[in-house]
PDB file of C-alpha atoms in Angstrom:
ATOM      1  CA  ALA A   1      -8.058 112.500  63.883  1.00 61.00           C
ATOM      2  CA  THR A   2      -5.346 114.992  64.795  1.00 65.00           C
ATOM      3  CA  GLN A   3      -3.894 112.553  67.280  1.00 66.00           C
ATOM      4  CA  SER A   4      -3.756 109.707  64.696  1.00 64.00           C
ATOM      5  CA  ARG A   5      -2.013 112.022  62.191  1.00 65.00           C
ATOM      6  CA  ALA A   6       0.531 112.966  64.833  1.00 67.00           C
ATOM      7  CA  ALA A   7       1.077 109.287  65.640  1.00 64.00           C
ATOM      8  CA  ALA A   8       1.481 108.454  61.939  1.00 57.00           C
ATOM      9  CA  ARG A   9       3.918 111.360  61.485  1.00 65.00           C
ATOM     10  CA  SER A  10       5.850 110.219  64.545  1.00 70.00           C
ATOM     11  CA  GLN A  11       5.967 106.660  63.193  1.00 65.00           C
ATOM     12  CA  ARG A  12       7.165 107.911  59.796  1.00 68.00           C
ATOM     13  CA  GLU A  13       9.829 110.078  61.424  1.00 77.00           C
ATOM     14  CA  GLN A  14      11.053 107.076  63.421  1.00 73.00           C
ATOM     15  CA  TRP A  15      11.358 105.004  60.245  1.00 69.00           C
ATOM     16  CA  GLU A  16      13.134 107.841  58.480  1.00 75.00           C
ATOM     17  CA  GLU A  17      15.583 108.059  61.378  1.00 79.00           C
ATOM     18  CA  VAL A  18      16.215 104.286  61.223  1.00 75.00           C
ATOM     19  CA  VAL A  19      16.858 104.479  57.459  1.00 72.00           C
ATOM     20  CA  ALA A  20      19.074 107.563  57.885  1.00 80.00           C
ATOM     21  CA  ASN A  21      21.134 105.754  60.548  1.00 79.00           C
ATOM     22  CA  ASP A  22      21.552 102.753  58.259  1.00 76.00           C
ATOM     23  CA  LEU A  23      22.633 104.978  55.389  1.00 77.00           C
ATOM     24  CA  ARG A  24      25.148 106.815  57.581  1.00 85.00           C
ATOM     25  CA  GLN A  25      26.787 103.507  58.473  1.00 84.00           C
ATOM     26  CA  MET A  26      27.202 102.506  54.806  1.00 77.00           C
ATOM     27  CA  THR A  27      30.163 103.364  52.653  1.00 82.00           C
ATOM     28  CA  ALA A  28      29.557 105.354  49.466  1.00 81.00           C
ATOM     29  CA  TYR A  29      30.035 102.168  47.448  1.00 78.00           C
ATOM     30  CA  GLU A  30      27.432 100.316  49.530  1.00 75.00           C
ATOM     31  CA  ARG A  31      24.951 103.193  49.107  1.00 77.00           C
ATOM     32  CA  ILE A  32      25.365 103.191  45.334  1.00 76.00           C
ATOM     33  CA  GLU A  33      25.073  99.410  45.232  1.00 73.00           C
ATOM     34  CA  MET A  34      21.911  99.480  47.356  1.00 69.00           C
ATOM     35  CA  ASP A  35      20.376 102.198  45.188  1.00 71.00           C
ATOM     36  CA  GLN A  36      21.080 100.193  42.048  1.00 70.00           C
ATOM     37  CA  ASP A  37      19.646  97.053  43.614  1.00 58.00           C
ATOM     38  CA  VAL A  38      16.458  98.908  44.525  1.00 54.00           C
ATOM     39  CA  ARG A  39      16.151 100.303  41.002  1.00 59.00           C
ATOM     40  CA  GLY A  40      17.062  97.016  39.364  1.00 51.00           C
ATOM     41  CA  LYS A  41      20.141  98.485  37.710  1.00 61.00           C
ATOM     42  CA  ASN A  42      23.828  97.947  38.180  1.00 59.00           C
ATOM     43  CA  ARG A  43      25.505 101.002  36.729  1.00 55.00           C
ATOM     44  CA  LEU A  44      28.583 100.772  38.905  1.00 51.00           C
ATOM     45  CA  ALA A  45      29.968  97.674  37.203  1.00 52.00           C
ATOM     46  CA  ALA A  46      29.039  98.978  33.751  1.00 54.00           C
ATOM     47  CA  CYS A  47      30.811 102.292  34.409  1.00 60.00           C
ATOM     48  CA  ALA A  48      33.819 100.785  36.140  1.00 60.00           C
ATOM     49  CA  PRO A  49      37.071 102.539  35.312  1.00 70.00           C
ATOM     50  CA  GLN A  50      39.187 100.759  32.730  1.00 74.00           C
ATOM     51  CA  PHE A  51      41.850  99.961  35.319  1.00 73.00           C
ATOM     52  CA  THR A  52      39.309  98.323  37.637  1.00 81.00           C
ATOM     53  CA  LEU A  53      37.808  96.355  34.790  1.00 80.00           C
ATOM     54  CA  SER A  54      41.188  95.152  33.519  1.00 86.00           C
ATOM     55  CA  LEU A  55      42.089  94.085  37.059  1.00 89.00           C
ATOM     56  CA  ALA A  56      38.801  92.167  37.332  1.00 88.00           C
ATOM     57  CA  LEU A  57      39.514  90.480  33.983  1.00 90.00           C
ATOM     58  CA  LYS A  58      42.953  89.383  35.204  1.00 92.00           C
ATOM     59  CA  ASN A  59      41.338  88.055  38.381  1.00 93.00           C
ATOM     60  CA  ILE A  60      38.728  85.973  36.539  1.00 93.00           C
ATOM     61  CA  GLN A  61      41.383  84.591  34.179  1.00 92.00           C
ATOM     62  CA  ARG A  62      43.485  83.649  37.212  1.00 93.00           C
ATOM     63  CA  GLU A  63      40.424  82.072  38.855  1.00 93.00           C
ATOM     64  CA  LEU A  64      39.670  80.025  35.727  1.00 92.00           C
ATOM     65  CA  ARG A  65      43.305  78.833  35.483  1.00 91.00           C
ATOM     66  CA  THR A  66      43.219  77.827  39.147  1.00 92.00           C
ATOM     67  CA  ARG A  67      40.025  75.865  38.637  1.00 91.00           C
ATOM     68  CA  ARG A  68      41.477  74.110  35.590  1.00 90.00           C
ATOM     69  CA  ARG A  69      44.511  73.047  37.654  1.00 90.00           C
ATOM     70  CA  GLU A  70      42.268  71.859  40.505  1.00 89.00           C
ATOM     71  CA  LEU A  71      40.173  69.821  38.066  1.00 85.00           C
ATOM     72  CA  GLU A  72      43.294  68.240  36.596  1.00 84.00           C
ATOM     73  CA  MET A  73      44.508  67.304  40.071  1.00 85.00           C
ATOM     74  CA  ASN A  74      41.052  65.961  41.037  1.00 78.00           C
ATOM     75  CA  THR A  75      40.937  63.894  37.843  1.00 71.00           C
ATOM     76  CA  ALA A  76      44.327  62.368  38.588  1.00 71.00           C
ATOM     77  CA  ALA A  77      43.292  61.615  42.167  1.00 70.00           C
ATOM     78  CA  SER A  78      39.881  60.183  41.217  1.00 65.00           C
ATOM     79  CA  SER A  79      41.314  57.934  38.510  1.00 60.00           C
ATOM     80  CA  SER A  80      43.514  56.265  41.126  1.00 57.00           C
ATOM     81  CA  SER A  81      40.595  55.740  43.555  1.00 55.00           C
ATOM     82  CA  GLU A  82      37.508  54.607  41.629  1.00 55.00           C
ATOM     83  CA  SER A  83      34.217  54.971  43.480  1.00 53.00           C
ATOM     84  CA  GLY A  84      30.942  53.685  42.074  1.00 54.00           C
ATOM     85  CA  SER A  85      28.513  55.909  43.988  1.00 54.00           C
ATOM     86  CA  TYR A  86      25.991  58.104  42.205  1.00 49.00           C
ATOM     87  CA  ASP A  87      27.332  61.247  43.899  1.00 55.00           C
ATOM     88  CA  SER A  88      30.869  60.577  42.737  1.00 61.00           C
ATOM     89  CA  SER A  89      29.622  59.853  39.207  1.00 64.00           C
ATOM     90  CA  ALA A  90      27.666  63.116  39.149  1.00 67.00           C
ATOM     91  CA  ALA A  91      30.686  65.007  40.464  1.00 71.00           C
ATOM     92  CA  LEU A  92      32.884  63.426  37.786  1.00 67.00           C
ATOM     93  CA  ALA A  93      30.372  64.392  35.101  1.00 71.00           C
ATOM     94  CA  THR A  94      30.293  67.986  36.373  1.00 79.00           C
ATOM     95  CA  ASP A  95      34.095  68.047  36.549  1.00 79.00           C
ATOM     96  CA  ALA A  96      34.309  66.700  33.001  1.00 78.00           C
ATOM     97  CA  MET A  97      31.909  69.394  31.780  1.00 82.00           C
ATOM     98  CA  HIS A  98      33.880  72.133  33.540  1.00 85.00           C
ATOM     99  CA  ARG A  99      37.161  70.747  32.195  1.00 83.00           C
ATOM    100  CA  LEU A 100      35.684  70.810  28.677  1.00 83.00           C
ATOM    101  CA  ILE A 101      34.653  74.450  29.120  1.00 84.00           C
ATOM    102  CA  LEU A 102      37.925  75.555  30.723  1.00 82.00           C
ATOM    103  CA  ASN A 103      39.932  74.012  27.883  1.00 82.00           C
ATOM    104  CA  GLN A 104      38.081  76.072  25.259  1.00 83.00           C
ATOM    105  CA  ARG A 105      40.308  79.035  24.490  1.00 81.00           C
ATOM    106  CA  GLU A 106      37.395  80.705  22.674  1.00 78.00           C
ATOM    107  CA  VAL A 107      35.652  81.012  26.045  1.00 80.00           C
ATOM    108  CA  VAL A 108      38.369  81.588  28.636  1.00 82.00           C
ATOM    109  CA  GLU A 109      40.494  83.975  26.559  1.00 83.00           C
ATOM    110  CA  ASN A 110      37.688  86.014  24.986  1.00 85.00           C
ATOM    111  CA  THR A 111      37.599  89.286  26.934  1.00 86.00           C
ATOM    112  CA  ASP A 112      34.206  90.229  25.462  1.00 84.00           C
ATOM    113  CA  ILE A 113      32.711  87.124  27.059  1.00 85.00           C
ATOM    114  CA  LEU A 114      34.571  87.512  30.341  1.00 89.00           C
ATOM    115  CA  VAL A 115      33.585  91.182  30.709  1.00 86.00           C
ATOM    116  CA  ARG A 116      29.905  90.246  30.614  1.00 84.00           C
ATOM    117  CA  PHE A 117      30.280  87.782  33.460  1.00 86.00           C
ATOM    118  CA  VAL A 118      32.542  90.046  35.531  1.00 86.00           C
ATOM    119  CA  ARG A 119      30.129  92.970  35.224  1.00 82.00           C
ATOM    120  CA  ALA A 120      27.127  90.769  36.028  1.00 79.00           C
ATOM    121  CA  ASP A 121      28.763  89.859  39.345  1.00 80.00           C
ATOM    122  CA  ARG A 122      29.991  93.353  40.210  1.00 79.00           C
ATOM    123  CA  LEU A 123      33.625  92.596  39.384  1.00 85.00           C
ATOM    124  CA  ASP A 124      33.778  89.577  41.732  1.00 87.00           C
ATOM    125  CA  ALA A 125      35.977  87.062  39.908  1.00 91.00           C
ATOM    126  CA  THR A 126      34.939  84.007  41.938  1.00 93.00           C
ATOM    127  CA  LYS A 127      31.223  84.591  41.426  1.00 90.00           C
ATOM    128  CA  ALA A 128      31.811  85.427  37.761  1.00 90.00           C
ATOM    129  CA  ALA A 129      33.747  82.168  37.247  1.00 92.00           C
ATOM    130  CA  ASN A 130      30.907  80.201  38.864  1.00 91.00           C
ATOM    131  CA  ARG A 131      28.345  81.957  36.667  1.00 88.00           C
ATOM    132  CA  LEU A 132      30.438  81.338  33.531  1.00 90.00           C
ATOM    133  CA  LEU A 133      30.802  77.618  34.266  1.00 89.00           C
ATOM    134  CA  GLU A 134      27.093  77.217  35.035  1.00 86.00           C
ATOM    135  CA  TYR A 135      26.093  79.122  31.891  1.00 86.00           C
ATOM    136  CA  TYR A 136      28.378  77.210  29.533  1.00 86.00           C
ATOM    137  CA  SER A 137      27.388  73.887  31.129  1.00 86.00           C
ATOM    138  CA  MET A 138      23.807  74.719  30.200  1.00 82.00           C
ATOM    139  CA  VAL A 139      24.876  75.783  26.685  1.00 81.00           C
ATOM    140  CA  VAL A 140      26.691  72.481  26.134  1.00 83.00           C
ATOM    141  CA  ASP A 141      23.697  70.525  27.454  1.00 81.00           C
ATOM    142  CA  LEU A 142      21.345  72.348  25.081  1.00 77.00           C
ATOM    143  CA  PHE A 143      23.449  72.839  21.948  1.00 78.00           C
ATOM    144  CA  GLY A 144      26.455  70.553  22.230  1.00 79.00           C
ATOM    145  CA  GLU A 145      30.170  71.241  22.290  1.00 81.00           C
ATOM    146  CA  VAL A 146      30.023  73.111  18.983  1.00 77.00           C
ATOM    147  CA  ALA A 147      28.398  76.058  20.775  1.00 77.00           C
ATOM    148  CA  LEU A 148      31.553  76.524  22.861  1.00 78.00           C
ATOM    149  CA  ARG A 149      33.549  77.465  19.785  1.00 77.00           C
ATOM    150  CA  ARG A 150      31.477  80.587  19.163  1.00 72.00           C
ATOM    151  CA  ALA A 151      30.668  83.641  21.261  1.00 66.00           C
ATOM    152  CA  ARG A 152      26.951  83.428  20.414  1.00 72.00           C
ATOM    153  CA  ILE A 153      24.406  80.724  19.746  1.00 75.00           C
ATOM    154  CA  LEU A 154      23.397  80.673  16.072  1.00 77.00           C
ATOM    155  CA  LEU A 155      20.138  79.654  14.455  1.00 79.00           C
ATOM    156  CA  ASP A 156      22.068  76.783  12.852  1.00 78.00           C
ATOM    157  CA  ASP A 157      22.675  75.384  16.351  1.00 74.00           C
ATOM    158  CA  LEU A 158      18.948  74.674  16.740  1.00 76.00           C
ATOM    159  CA  ASP A 159      17.294  71.541  15.456  1.00 77.00           C
ATOM    160  CA  LEU A 160      14.074  71.591  13.413  1.00 84.00           C
ATOM    161  CA  GLN A 161      11.792  71.220  16.438  1.00 83.00           C
ATOM    162  CA  GLN A 162      13.498  74.100  18.299  1.00 78.00           C
ATOM    163  CA  LYS A 163      13.204  76.322  15.222  1.00 81.00           C
ATOM    164  CA  LYS A 164       9.471  75.563  14.998  1.00 82.00           C
ATOM    165  CA  ILE A 165       9.039  76.575  18.635  1.00 78.00           C
ATOM    166  CA  LEU A 166      10.639  79.941  17.909  1.00 75.00           C
ATOM    167  CA  GLU A 167       8.347  80.626  14.929  1.00 76.00           C
TER     168      GLU A 167
END
């Protein structure tokens, strides 16, 4: 029994050494991020200094403008070369949805909305832009274009059947 305890202690000490080595190789930011991931919290993005947050907001706005320009160029190019495949039709539908979203000033210029997406993706503007486009595509699919003109979905946006489900 004493020998098995010693073996277990030795095994535990080896694992602790492996974890300690991994932690020593991480930056302070990576350690905090890992701790928050383990705990299911992301305090770093929520407590980001105002300067960092304003920089992230500028980055996501720049990313959204870039995507709008790319969509406009893709639309011009695709209108000159019509393709009838299902994939190209699906891509055009997605592009049209994203263009609709990116042209809504209520979405792309509302810092309260953008902050939520930037914080959710740890101040990464590219990931936040992807998340924003996916989210608002779903909102338009479920509630129509009217939902883009408001920051929140209202009870009035639901039809009678959806309201009954919520009751």
